[in-house]
Tab-separated table of C-alpha atoms and ligand atoms in Angstrom:
chain	number	residue	atom	x	y	z
C	3	MET	CA	-41.950	143.356	164.681
C	4	ASP	CA	-43.436	145.634	167.358
C	5	ASN	CA	-43.829	149.832	166.926
C	6	PHE	CA	-40.969	151.423	168.752
C	7	ASN	CA	-38.761	154.478	168.774
C	8	PHE	CA	-35.171	154.717	168.821
C	9	TYR	CA	-33.559	157.579	170.341
C	10	SER	CA	-29.789	157.540	170.995
C	11	PRO	CA	-28.761	161.296	170.881
C	12	THR	CA	-25.451	161.127	172.339
C	13	GLU	CA	-22.322	162.134	170.195
C	14	PHE	CA	-19.608	159.445	170.424
C	15	VAL	CA	-16.181	160.659	169.801
C	16	PHE	CA	-14.047	157.775	169.206
C	17	GLY	CA	-10.397	156.951	168.820
C	18	LYS	CA	-6.833	157.354	170.030
C	19	GLY	CA	-6.206	160.397	172.057
C	20	ARG	CA	-9.658	161.794	171.744
C	21	GLU	CA	-9.902	162.588	175.291
C	22	SER	CA	-7.637	165.692	174.755
C	23	GLU	CA	-10.682	167.049	172.757
C	24	CYS	CA	-12.994	166.935	175.603
C	25	GLY	CA	-12.881	170.606	176.672
C	26	GLU	CA	-14.260	171.724	173.508
C	27	TYR	CA	-17.185	169.302	173.584
C	28	VAL	CA	-17.673	170.083	177.275
C	29	LYS	CA	-17.929	173.544	176.166
C	30	LYS	CA	-20.806	173.233	173.870
C	31	TYR	CA	-23.106	172.466	176.965
C	32	SER	CA	-21.644	174.204	180.027
C	33	LYS	CA	-21.526	177.834	180.546
C	34	GLY	CA	-20.562	177.512	184.043
C	35	LYS	CA	-18.614	175.208	186.218
C	36	VAL	CA	-18.073	171.298	185.657
C	37	LEU	CA	-17.926	168.491	188.065
C	38	ILE	CA	-15.257	166.121	187.143
C	39	HIS	CA	-16.125	163.116	188.499
C	40	TYR	CA	-13.878	159.540	188.932
C	41	GLY	CA	-13.484	156.517	190.504
C	42	GLY	CA	-10.562	155.112	192.633
C	43	GLY	CA	-7.597	156.149	191.294
C	44	SER	CA	-6.840	154.306	188.147
C	45	ALA	CA	-7.411	157.812	186.390
C	46	VAL	CA	-5.088	159.396	188.273
C	47	LYS	CA	-2.512	156.801	187.965
C	48	SER	CA	-2.579	156.686	184.372
C	49	GLY	CA	-2.444	160.323	183.980
C	50	LEU	CA	-5.946	160.564	182.382
C	51	LEU	CA	-7.374	162.795	184.753
C	52	ASP	CA	-4.493	165.171	184.441
C	53	ARG	CA	-5.104	164.998	180.308
C	54	VAL	CA	-8.822	165.756	181.130
C	55	LYS	CA	-8.098	168.789	183.309
C	56	LYS	CA	-5.644	170.043	180.985
C	57	SER	CA	-8.052	169.803	178.079
C	58	LEU	CA	-10.863	171.587	180.338
C	59	THR	CA	-8.118	174.639	181.297
C	60	ASP	CA	-7.241	174.847	177.599
C	61	SER	CA	-10.963	175.492	176.809
C	62	GLY	CA	-11.297	178.209	179.568
C	63	ILE	CA	-13.369	176.027	181.550
C	64	SER	CA	-13.581	176.191	185.237
C	65	PHE	CA	-14.150	172.768	187.272
C	66	THR	CA	-14.243	171.351	190.863
C	67	GLU	CA	-13.816	167.486	191.151
C	68	LEU	CA	-14.785	164.409	193.313
C	69	GLY	CA	-13.246	161.343	193.098
C	70	GLY	CA	-13.874	158.059	195.025
C	71	VAL	CA	-16.523	156.195	193.314
C	72	GLN	CA	-16.343	152.613	193.950
C	73	PRO	CA	-17.454	149.533	191.937
C	74	ASN	CA	-21.016	149.117	192.626
C	75	PRO	CA	-21.444	152.941	193.376
C	76	ARG	CA	-23.024	154.119	196.539
C	77	ASP	CA	-25.860	156.835	197.262
C	78	THR	CA	-23.550	158.001	200.021
C	79	LEU	CA	-21.144	159.638	197.618
C	80	VAL	CA	-24.016	160.680	195.186
C	81	TYR	CA	-25.624	162.779	198.257
C	82	LYS	CA	-22.221	164.415	198.765
C	83	GLY	CA	-22.270	165.292	194.872
C	84	ILE	CA	-25.596	166.800	194.706
C	85	GLU	CA	-24.411	168.835	197.713
C	86	LEU	CA	-21.125	169.960	196.190
C	87	CYS	CA	-22.777	170.676	192.520
C	88	ARG	CA	-25.523	173.041	194.400
C	89	LYS	CA	-22.584	174.832	196.481
C	90	GLU	CA	-20.340	175.374	193.751
C	91	ASN	CA	-23.133	176.296	191.288
C	92	VAL	CA	-22.187	173.298	188.800
C	93	ASP	CA	-23.963	172.783	185.545
C	94	PHE	CA	-22.518	170.278	183.823
C	95	ILE	CA	-20.945	166.870	184.674
C	96	LEU	CA	-18.162	165.282	183.086
C	97	ALA	CA	-17.485	161.490	184.287
C	98	VAL	CA	-13.925	159.700	183.630
C	99	GLY	CA	-14.373	156.158	184.391
C	100	GLY	CA	-16.499	153.136	183.912
C	101	GLY	CA	-20.271	152.194	184.202
C	102	SER	CA	-19.691	152.976	187.968
C	103	VAL	CA	-18.617	156.601	187.654
C	104	ILE	CA	-20.854	157.543	184.606
C	105	ASP	CA	-23.922	155.998	186.850
C	106	SER	CA	-22.813	157.853	189.993
C	107	ALA	CA	-22.564	160.954	187.650
C	108	LYS	CA	-26.250	160.291	186.343
C	109	ALA	CA	-27.492	159.957	189.875
C	110	ILE	CA	-25.838	163.395	190.841
C	111	ALA	CA	-27.413	165.020	187.932
C	112	ALA	CA	-31.040	163.826	188.694
C	113	GLY	CA	-30.688	164.725	191.958
C	114	VAL	CA	-29.472	168.374	191.854
C	115	PRO	CA	-32.489	169.865	190.343
C	116	TYR	CA	-34.388	167.860	192.432
C	117	GLU	CA	-36.139	168.836	195.498
C	118	GLY	CA	-36.923	165.463	197.320
C	119	ASP	CA	-34.482	162.190	197.857
C	120	PHE	CA	-32.744	161.168	194.730
C	121	TRP	CA	-33.215	157.848	195.672
C	122	ASP	CA	-36.996	158.178	194.749
C	123	PHE	CA	-35.627	158.177	191.202
C	124	TYR	CA	-34.212	154.484	192.082
C	125	SER	CA	-37.517	153.588	193.738
C	126	GLY	CA	-40.033	154.017	190.809
C	127	LYS	CA	-40.194	157.605	190.140
C	128	HIS	CA	-39.466	158.867	186.670
C	129	VAL	CA	-36.267	161.326	186.178
C	130	GLU	CA	-37.688	164.214	184.362
C	131	GLU	CA	-35.193	166.642	184.894
C	132	ALA	CA	-31.005	166.327	185.063
C	133	LEU	CA	-27.831	168.328	184.655
C	134	PRO	CA	-26.154	167.347	181.467
C	135	ILE	CA	-23.562	164.708	181.593
C	136	GLY	CA	-20.410	163.975	179.384
C	137	VAL	CA	-18.206	161.101	179.414
C	138	VAL	CA	-14.236	159.856	179.044
C	139	LEU	CA	-14.737	155.896	178.951
C	140	THR	CA	-12.306	153.957	180.476
C	141	ILE	CA	-13.724	150.291	180.455
C	142	ALA	CA	-15.968	148.655	177.945
C	143	ALA	CA	-18.388	146.814	179.936
C	144	ALA	CA	-21.686	148.612	181.144
C	145	GLY	CA	-22.805	150.279	178.159
C	146	SER	CA	-23.576	153.279	180.496
C	147	GLU	CA	-21.811	155.817	177.720
C	148	GLY	CA	-24.843	155.010	175.434
C	149	SER	CA	-27.758	154.195	177.712
C	150	GLY	CA	-29.938	156.162	179.474
C	151	ASP	CA	-29.653	154.060	182.832
C	152	SER	CA	-28.030	154.030	185.942
C	153	VAL	CA	-27.749	151.644	188.882
C	154	ILE	CA	-26.935	152.425	192.225
C	155	THR	CA	-26.444	150.989	195.747
C	156	LYS	CA	-27.856	152.267	199.124
C	157	GLU	CA	-25.464	151.409	201.579
C	158	ASP	CA	-27.985	151.257	204.438
C	159	GLY	CA	-29.458	147.419	203.498
C	160	LEU	CA	-27.245	146.939	200.226
C	161	ILE	CA	-30.084	147.455	198.060
C	162	LYS	CA	-28.834	147.804	194.647
C	163	ARG	CA	-31.542	149.428	192.127
C	164	GLY	CA	-31.633	150.749	188.735
C	165	THR	CA	-33.321	153.945	186.954
C	166	GLY	CA	-33.676	154.920	183.301
C	167	SER	CA	-34.345	158.063	181.256
C	168	ASP	CA	-33.701	159.838	178.414
C	169	VAL	CA	-32.694	162.728	179.862
C	170	LEU	CA	-29.804	160.878	181.507
C	171	ARG	CA	-28.061	159.973	178.329
C	172	ALA	CA	-24.826	161.630	177.990
C	173	LYS	CA	-24.672	164.438	175.533
C	174	PHE	CA	-21.098	162.911	174.406
C	175	SER	CA	-18.712	160.208	175.254
C	176	VAL	CA	-15.356	159.855	174.611
C	177	LEU	CA	-14.228	156.430	173.397
C	178	ASP	CA	-10.650	155.819	173.206
C	179	PRO	CA	-9.929	152.184	173.217
C	180	GLU	CA	-6.160	152.917	174.361
C	181	LEU	CA	-7.938	153.905	177.618
C	182	THR	CA	-8.713	150.567	178.154
C	183	GLN	CA	-5.437	148.973	177.807
C	184	THR	CA	-4.237	149.329	181.510
C	185	LEU	CA	-7.332	147.200	182.603
C	186	PRO	CA	-6.258	144.037	184.520
C	187	ALA	CA	-7.242	141.074	182.632
C	188	TYR	CA	-9.931	139.988	185.198
C	189	GLN	CA	-12.210	143.496	184.791
C	190	THR	CA	-11.508	143.150	180.957
C	191	ALA	CA	-12.945	139.731	181.013
C	192	CYS	CA	-15.906	141.200	183.628
C	193	GLY	CA	-16.688	143.789	180.866
C	194	ALA	CA	-17.003	141.288	177.969
C	195	THR	CA	-19.303	139.609	179.860
C	196	ASP	CA	-21.636	142.103	180.533
C	197	ILE	CA	-21.538	143.341	176.836
C	198	MET	CA	-22.622	139.584	175.976
C	199	ALA	CA	-25.247	139.853	178.411
C	200	HIS	CA	-26.488	143.097	177.236
C	201	VAL	CA	-27.260	141.443	173.700
C	202	PHE	CA	-28.449	137.923	175.297
C	203	GLU	CA	-30.927	139.899	177.770
C	204	ARG	CA	-32.650	141.078	174.135
C	205	TYR	CA	-31.790	138.071	171.956
C	206	PHE	CA	-33.880	136.018	174.346
C	207	THR	CA	-37.381	137.328	173.037
C	208	ASN	CA	-41.023	136.106	172.466
C	209	THR	CA	-41.411	138.437	169.530
C	210	LYS	CA	-40.923	136.403	166.177
C	211	GLU	CA	-39.259	137.210	162.968
C	212	VAL	CA	-37.579	140.456	163.973
C	213	GLU	CA	-34.473	139.194	161.810
C	214	ILE	CA	-32.563	142.241	161.510
C	215	THR	CA	-32.024	142.873	165.311
C	216	ASP	CA	-31.510	138.966	165.799
C	217	ARG	CA	-28.821	139.521	163.270
C	218	LEU	CA	-27.257	142.645	164.886
C	219	CYS	CA	-27.327	140.605	168.089
C	220	GLU	CA	-25.245	137.697	166.562
C	221	ALA	CA	-22.897	140.260	165.084
C	222	VAL	CA	-21.756	141.588	168.511
C	223	LEU	CA	-21.904	138.194	170.183
C	224	ILE	CA	-19.263	137.026	167.353
C	225	THR	CA	-17.573	140.052	167.954
C	226	MET	CA	-16.823	139.355	171.649
C	227	VAL	CA	-16.413	135.620	170.955
C	228	LYS	CA	-13.342	136.625	168.716
C	229	GLU	CA	-12.070	139.650	170.090
C	230	THR	CA	-12.126	139.047	174.072
C	231	PRO	CA	-9.678	136.265	173.747
C	232	ARG	CA	-7.132	138.281	172.070
C	233	VAL	CA	-7.382	141.275	174.371
C	234	ILE	CA	-6.819	138.628	177.188
C	235	ALA	CA	-3.797	137.437	175.453
C	236	ASP	CA	-2.585	140.893	174.622
C	237	PRO	CA	-3.995	143.671	176.493
C	238	ASN	CA	-2.287	146.252	174.013
C	239	ASN	CA	-4.094	144.962	170.709
C	240	TYR	CA	-5.416	148.257	170.178
C	241	GLU	CA	-7.690	146.710	167.282
C	242	ALA	CA	-9.261	144.129	169.379
C	243	ARG	CA	-9.761	146.983	172.014
C	244	ALA	CA	-11.347	149.032	169.499
C	245	ASN	CA	-13.512	146.572	168.449
C	246	ILE	CA	-14.847	145.511	171.989
C	247	MET	CA	-15.149	149.274	172.803
C	248	TRP	CA	-17.792	149.795	170.426
C	249	ALA	CA	-19.435	146.507	170.797
C	250	GLY	CA	-20.061	147.881	174.326
C	251	MET	CA	-21.977	150.704	173.256
C	252	VAL	CA	-23.811	148.830	170.434
C	253	ALA	CA	-24.820	146.209	173.116
C	254	HIS	CA	-26.501	148.714	175.167
C	255	ASN	CA	-27.846	152.194	173.733
C	256	GLY	CA	-30.950	150.494	172.800
C	257	LEU	CA	-30.366	149.166	169.181
C	258	VAL	CA	-29.859	145.568	169.402
C	259	GLY	CA	-33.247	145.440	171.334
C	260	VAL	CA	-35.781	147.267	169.495
C	261	GLY	CA	-39.183	146.032	167.682
C	262	ARG	CA	-39.317	143.324	170.377
C	263	SER	CA	-40.052	142.049	174.042
C	264	GLN	CA	-36.722	141.803	176.116
C	265	ASP	CA	-36.091	139.752	178.995
C	266	TRP	CA	-33.306	141.328	181.820
C	267	ASN	CA	-34.287	138.696	184.285
C	268	SER	CA	-30.330	137.548	184.628
C	269	HIS	CA	-29.732	141.348	185.403
C	270	GLY	CA	-32.179	141.515	188.418
C	271	ILE	CA	-31.024	138.070	189.725
C	272	GLU	CA	-27.116	139.210	189.545
C	273	HIS	CA	-27.679	142.664	190.974
C	274	GLU	CA	-28.736	141.053	194.036
C	275	LEU	CA	-25.136	139.177	194.386
C	276	SER	CA	-23.280	142.081	193.506
C	277	ALA	CA	-25.475	143.971	196.100
C	278	LEU	CA	-24.747	141.390	198.990
C	279	TYR	CA	-20.936	140.422	198.087
C	280	ASP	CA	-19.494	143.731	196.200
C	281	CYS	CA	-18.348	141.280	193.244
C	282	ALA	CA	-17.956	142.378	189.826
C	283	HIS	CA	-21.485	142.925	188.048
C	284	GLY	CA	-19.630	141.017	185.055
C	285	ALA	CA	-18.531	138.172	187.221
C	286	GLY	CA	-21.944	137.528	188.661
C	287	LEU	CA	-23.677	137.603	185.106
C	288	ALA	CA	-21.338	134.770	184.383
C	289	VAL	CA	-22.333	132.529	187.025
C	290	ILE	CA	-26.072	133.546	186.793
C	291	MET	CA	-26.776	134.049	182.886
C	292	PRO	CA	-25.590	130.482	181.572
C	293	SER	CA	-27.804	129.038	184.736
C	294	TRP	CA	-30.433	131.401	183.808
C	295	MET	CA	-30.122	129.826	180.374
C	296	GLU	CA	-30.547	126.114	181.752
C	297	PHE	CA	-33.443	127.021	183.570
C	298	VAL	CA	-35.749	128.275	180.748
C	299	TYR	CA	-34.271	126.723	177.361
C	300	LYS	CA	-36.999	124.563	177.092
C	301	HIS	CA	-39.576	127.809	176.555
C	302	ASP	CA	-37.924	127.952	173.033
C	303	VAL	CA	-35.515	125.127	172.365
C	304	MET	CA	-35.358	126.619	168.483
C	305	ARG	CA	-33.888	130.025	169.418
C	306	PHE	CA	-31.102	128.273	171.847
C	307	CYS	CA	-30.388	126.409	168.821
C	308	GLN	CA	-29.699	129.402	166.934
C	309	MET	CA	-27.288	130.591	169.526
C	310	ALA	CA	-25.782	127.579	169.709
C	311	THR	CA	-25.489	127.252	165.872
C	312	ARG	CA	-24.867	131.071	164.453
C	313	VAL	CA	-22.925	132.193	167.546
C	314	PHE	CA	-20.721	129.242	169.022
C	315	GLY	CA	-20.483	127.167	165.535
C	316	CYS	CA	-22.497	123.980	167.117
C	317	GLN	CA	-23.692	121.654	164.838
C	318	MET	CA	-27.474	121.249	164.455
C	319	ASN	CA	-28.616	118.045	165.715
C	320	PHE	CA	-32.020	117.846	163.896
C	321	GLU	CA	-33.012	114.370	165.717
C	322	ASP	CA	-32.504	115.894	169.105
C	323	PRO	CA	-32.724	119.683	169.197
C	324	GLU	CA	-32.115	120.084	172.823
C	325	SER	CA	-28.881	118.500	172.772
C	326	THR	CA	-28.038	121.452	170.643
C	327	ALA	CA	-29.472	124.010	172.814
C	328	LEU	CA	-27.718	122.549	175.649
C	329	GLU	CA	-24.540	122.365	173.682
C	330	GLY	CA	-24.787	126.260	173.043
C	331	ILE	CA	-24.943	126.781	176.849
C	332	ARG	CA	-22.085	124.482	177.733
C	333	CYS	CA	-20.044	126.733	174.787
C	334	PHE	CA	-20.978	129.573	176.652
C	335	ARG	CA	-20.046	128.732	179.858
C	336	ARG	CA	-16.776	126.991	178.570
C	337	PHE	CA	-15.644	130.511	177.050
C	338	LEU	CA	-16.677	132.497	179.907
C	339	HIS	CA	-14.574	130.078	182.199
C	340	GLY	CA	-11.763	130.306	179.331
C	341	ILE	CA	-11.511	134.331	179.645
C	342	GLY	CA	-11.216	133.964	183.307
C	343	MET	CA	-14.380	134.364	184.806
C	344	PRO	CA	-15.888	132.368	187.786
C	345	ILE	CA	-18.761	129.903	186.911
C	346	ASN	CA	-20.267	128.881	190.531
C	347	PHE	CA	-20.765	130.329	193.506
C	348	GLU	CA	-17.635	128.960	195.052
C	349	GLU	CA	-15.806	130.835	192.489
C	350	LEU	CA	-17.651	134.177	192.909
C	351	GLY	CA	-17.014	134.108	196.673
C	352	ALA	CA	-20.816	133.603	197.009
C	353	LYS	CA	-22.623	131.123	199.953
C	354	GLU	CA	-25.513	128.687	198.934
C	355	GLU	CA	-26.691	129.250	202.504
C	356	ASP	CA	-27.816	132.986	201.710
C	357	ILE	CA	-30.156	131.850	198.179
C	358	PRO	CA	-33.138	132.702	200.748
C	359	VAL	CA	-31.531	136.066	201.602
C	360	LEU	CA	-30.794	137.011	197.634
C	361	VAL	CA	-34.377	135.974	196.903
C	362	LYS	CA	-36.176	137.736	199.322
C	363	LYS	CA	-34.167	140.790	198.553
C	364	LEU	CA	-35.158	140.702	194.683
C	365	GLY	CA	-39.011	141.239	195.838
C	366	ILE	CA	-41.162	139.156	193.754
C	367	GLY	CA	-42.750	137.671	196.755
C	368	ASP	CA	-45.714	136.073	195.754
C	369	GLY	CA	-46.149	137.307	192.019
C	370	LYS	CA	-43.786	136.781	188.996
C	371	ARG	CA	-41.195	138.885	187.339
C	372	GLY	CA	-42.004	139.126	183.666
C	373	GLY	CA	-39.585	138.681	180.756
C	374	PHE	CA	-38.660	135.574	178.177
C	375	VAL	CA	-40.022	133.396	181.013
C	376	SER	CA	-42.009	134.919	183.913
C	377	LEU	CA	-40.135	133.556	187.133
C	378	SER	CA	-41.721	133.372	190.621
C	379	SER	CA	-39.440	133.631	193.886
C	380	ASP	CA	-39.218	129.615	193.591
C	381	ASP	CA	-38.081	129.947	190.157
C	382	VAL	CA	-35.346	132.437	191.002
C	383	ALA	CA	-34.206	130.270	193.824
C	384	GLU	CA	-33.830	127.546	191.179
C	385	ILE	CA	-31.575	129.639	188.879
C	386	TYR	CA	-29.358	130.602	191.928
C	387	LYS	CA	-29.240	126.737	193.124
C	388	ILE	CA	-27.707	125.841	189.523
C	389	ALA	CA	-25.439	128.716	189.708
C	390	ALA	CA	-24.202	127.475	193.094
C	391	LYS	CA	-23.287	124.198	191.774
C	392	ALA	CA	-22.273	124.995	188.067
C	393	SER	CA	-19.779	123.103	186.257
C	394	LEU	CA	-18.227	122.785	182.892
U	10	NZQ	O1	-12.180	152.928	190.559
U	10	NZQ	P1	-11.129	153.047	189.360
U	10	NZQ	O2	-9.595	153.050	190.223
U	10	NZQ	O3	-11.319	153.815	188.317
U	10	NZQ	O4	-11.206	151.252	189.014
U	10	NZQ	C1	-12.026	150.699	188.090
U	10	NZQ	C2	-12.903	149.931	189.033
U	10	NZQ	O5	-11.974	149.277	190.075
U	10	NZQ	C3	-11.386	149.641	186.923
U	10	NZQ	N1	-10.859	150.698	186.021
U	10	NZQ	C4	-11.588	151.201	185.288
U	10	NZQ	N2	-11.053	151.729	184.090
U	10	NZQ	C5	-9.749	151.004	184.165
U	10	NZQ	C6	-10.015	150.334	185.559
U	10	NZQ	N3	-8.522	149.921	185.937
U	10	NZQ	C7	-7.746	150.253	185.069
U	10	NZQ	N4	-7.360	150.631	184.048
U	10	NZQ	C8	-8.612	151.333	183.258
U	10	NZQ	N5	-8.811	151.927	182.357
U	10	NZQ	O6	-12.149	148.867	186.757
U	10	NZQ	C9	-13.049	148.543	187.853
U	10	NZQ	C10	-14.636	148.595	187.720
U	10	NZQ	O7	-15.278	149.509	187.090
U	10	NZQ	P2	-16.445	149.891	186.984
U	10	NZQ	O8	-16.750	151.658	186.692
U	10	NZQ	O9	-17.305	149.379	188.302
U	10	NZQ	O10	-16.754	149.025	185.636
U	10	NZQ	P3	-18.159	148.717	184.776
U	10	NZQ	O11	-18.052	149.739	183.802
U	10	NZQ	O12	-18.141	147.247	185.134
U	10	NZQ	O13	-19.447	149.162	186.010
U	10	NZQ	C11	-19.950	148.281	186.716
U	10	NZQ	C12	-21.338	148.900	187.230
U	10	NZQ	O14	-22.151	149.596	186.362
U	10	NZQ	C13	-23.526	148.724	186.672
U	10	NZQ	C14	-23.370	147.603	187.165
U	10	NZQ	O15	-24.347	147.133	187.916
U	10	NZQ	C15	-22.344	148.277	187.995
U	10	NZQ	O16	-22.681	148.565	189.145
U	10	NZQ	N6	-24.160	148.530	185.133
U	10	NZQ	C16	-24.660	149.887	184.432
U	10	NZQ	C17	-25.335	150.151	183.518
U	10	NZQ	C18	-25.864	151.116	182.846
U	10	NZQ	N7	-25.760	152.057	183.277
U	10	NZQ	O17	-26.440	151.227	181.938
U	10	NZQ	C19	-25.908	148.432	182.894
U	10	NZQ	C20	-25.183	147.766	183.424
U	10	NZQ	O18	-26.178	146.368	183.238
U	10	NZQ	C21	-24.917	147.400	184.770
U	10	NZQ	O19	-25.787	146.887	185.656
U	11	ZN	ZN1	-24.997	144.763	182.676
């Protein structure tokens, strides 16, 4: 096991109706004005935003608001948010929504105290200081409620890039599984795919014998395989929603990756798809991740056999381990298809002829991207080609 630090300072406020307490939690961190940041309208329609405002008002907190965050959040709204916070002397940001809203809130939080262009942080500069943020989560997916990461798309050139810093971790995150019951089945499935991808990015490692982390990863994956079809069949299944919501946090606050190397190439490769086509991140991952697996499995056949047998319940074929590894990947793709995810370019709305553009935008050039298997630009092109034509 490699040496590690594990830091997850967020206070998680979990359960039915807990958003009515958010005023009290904001009060711990804000002495001044709060910015409530939200998305395209689901939180307005459901009445959640009104309940949040009431909670803040009841706690004597003054606030201003900025809605309109799009999925795959844009830099343009971040600039607006930074300006608004400075003008109104905002000292705390409350994100009410999913990964896109939270990531936009984090970008604004980093941008307010910074004299330069906030995009510097998405071009390699480390975030040292940010306004504190809180979260009321409405979709189990990105894990941004527990992570220090934020991903933003620059409209000019459609460049999607991330940043990460412990100062961007939320002070508190309210996780009420009931809030996710209004999600369309497609968004629920996109979220489930993203959660599983966050685990797989950490499961495929070159560090041997970190049994505890393997088993934690498998616990999350097995939970997702069991619970996702239950919420697709019955969106109001609270227990299944609750398990998924907590799994989404556990998958991405860092716990299931400690003590060993990680991959993250599927995320990098996917981000080019959601940047170019504005598709849901989870849907892009459903197309990319099994294709990446097919491309790299020979690097460590036994690790793929472990996934196949422990997560998907495949029989181990000791005479021909490769067949077990491939069966595991097929099971994953079949599972994704079964919950309504696209599995190839056509189903996603991507075009094979765009592959050279996607590869170029990823920016590997003549070098390699590190990970479980280091990838050259040609390797990435090959993964996109597998994804373009994938079938069950
Ligand atoms: O905008 P509204 O109207 O709220 O609608 C949203 C949006 O259309 C809707 N929605 C959310 N909660 C709902 C709901 N609709 C009905 N009822 C509810 N309760 O769902 C749609 C998707 O929302 P979004 O926030 O985009 O989803 P998600 O949480 O999957 O976030 C995706 C973004 O997060 C990034 C992705 O790249 C993508 O930009 N990621 C962020 C990470 C991080 N910060 O740690 C890690 C991830 O790997 C990921 O890259
Ligand atoms: Zn993700």
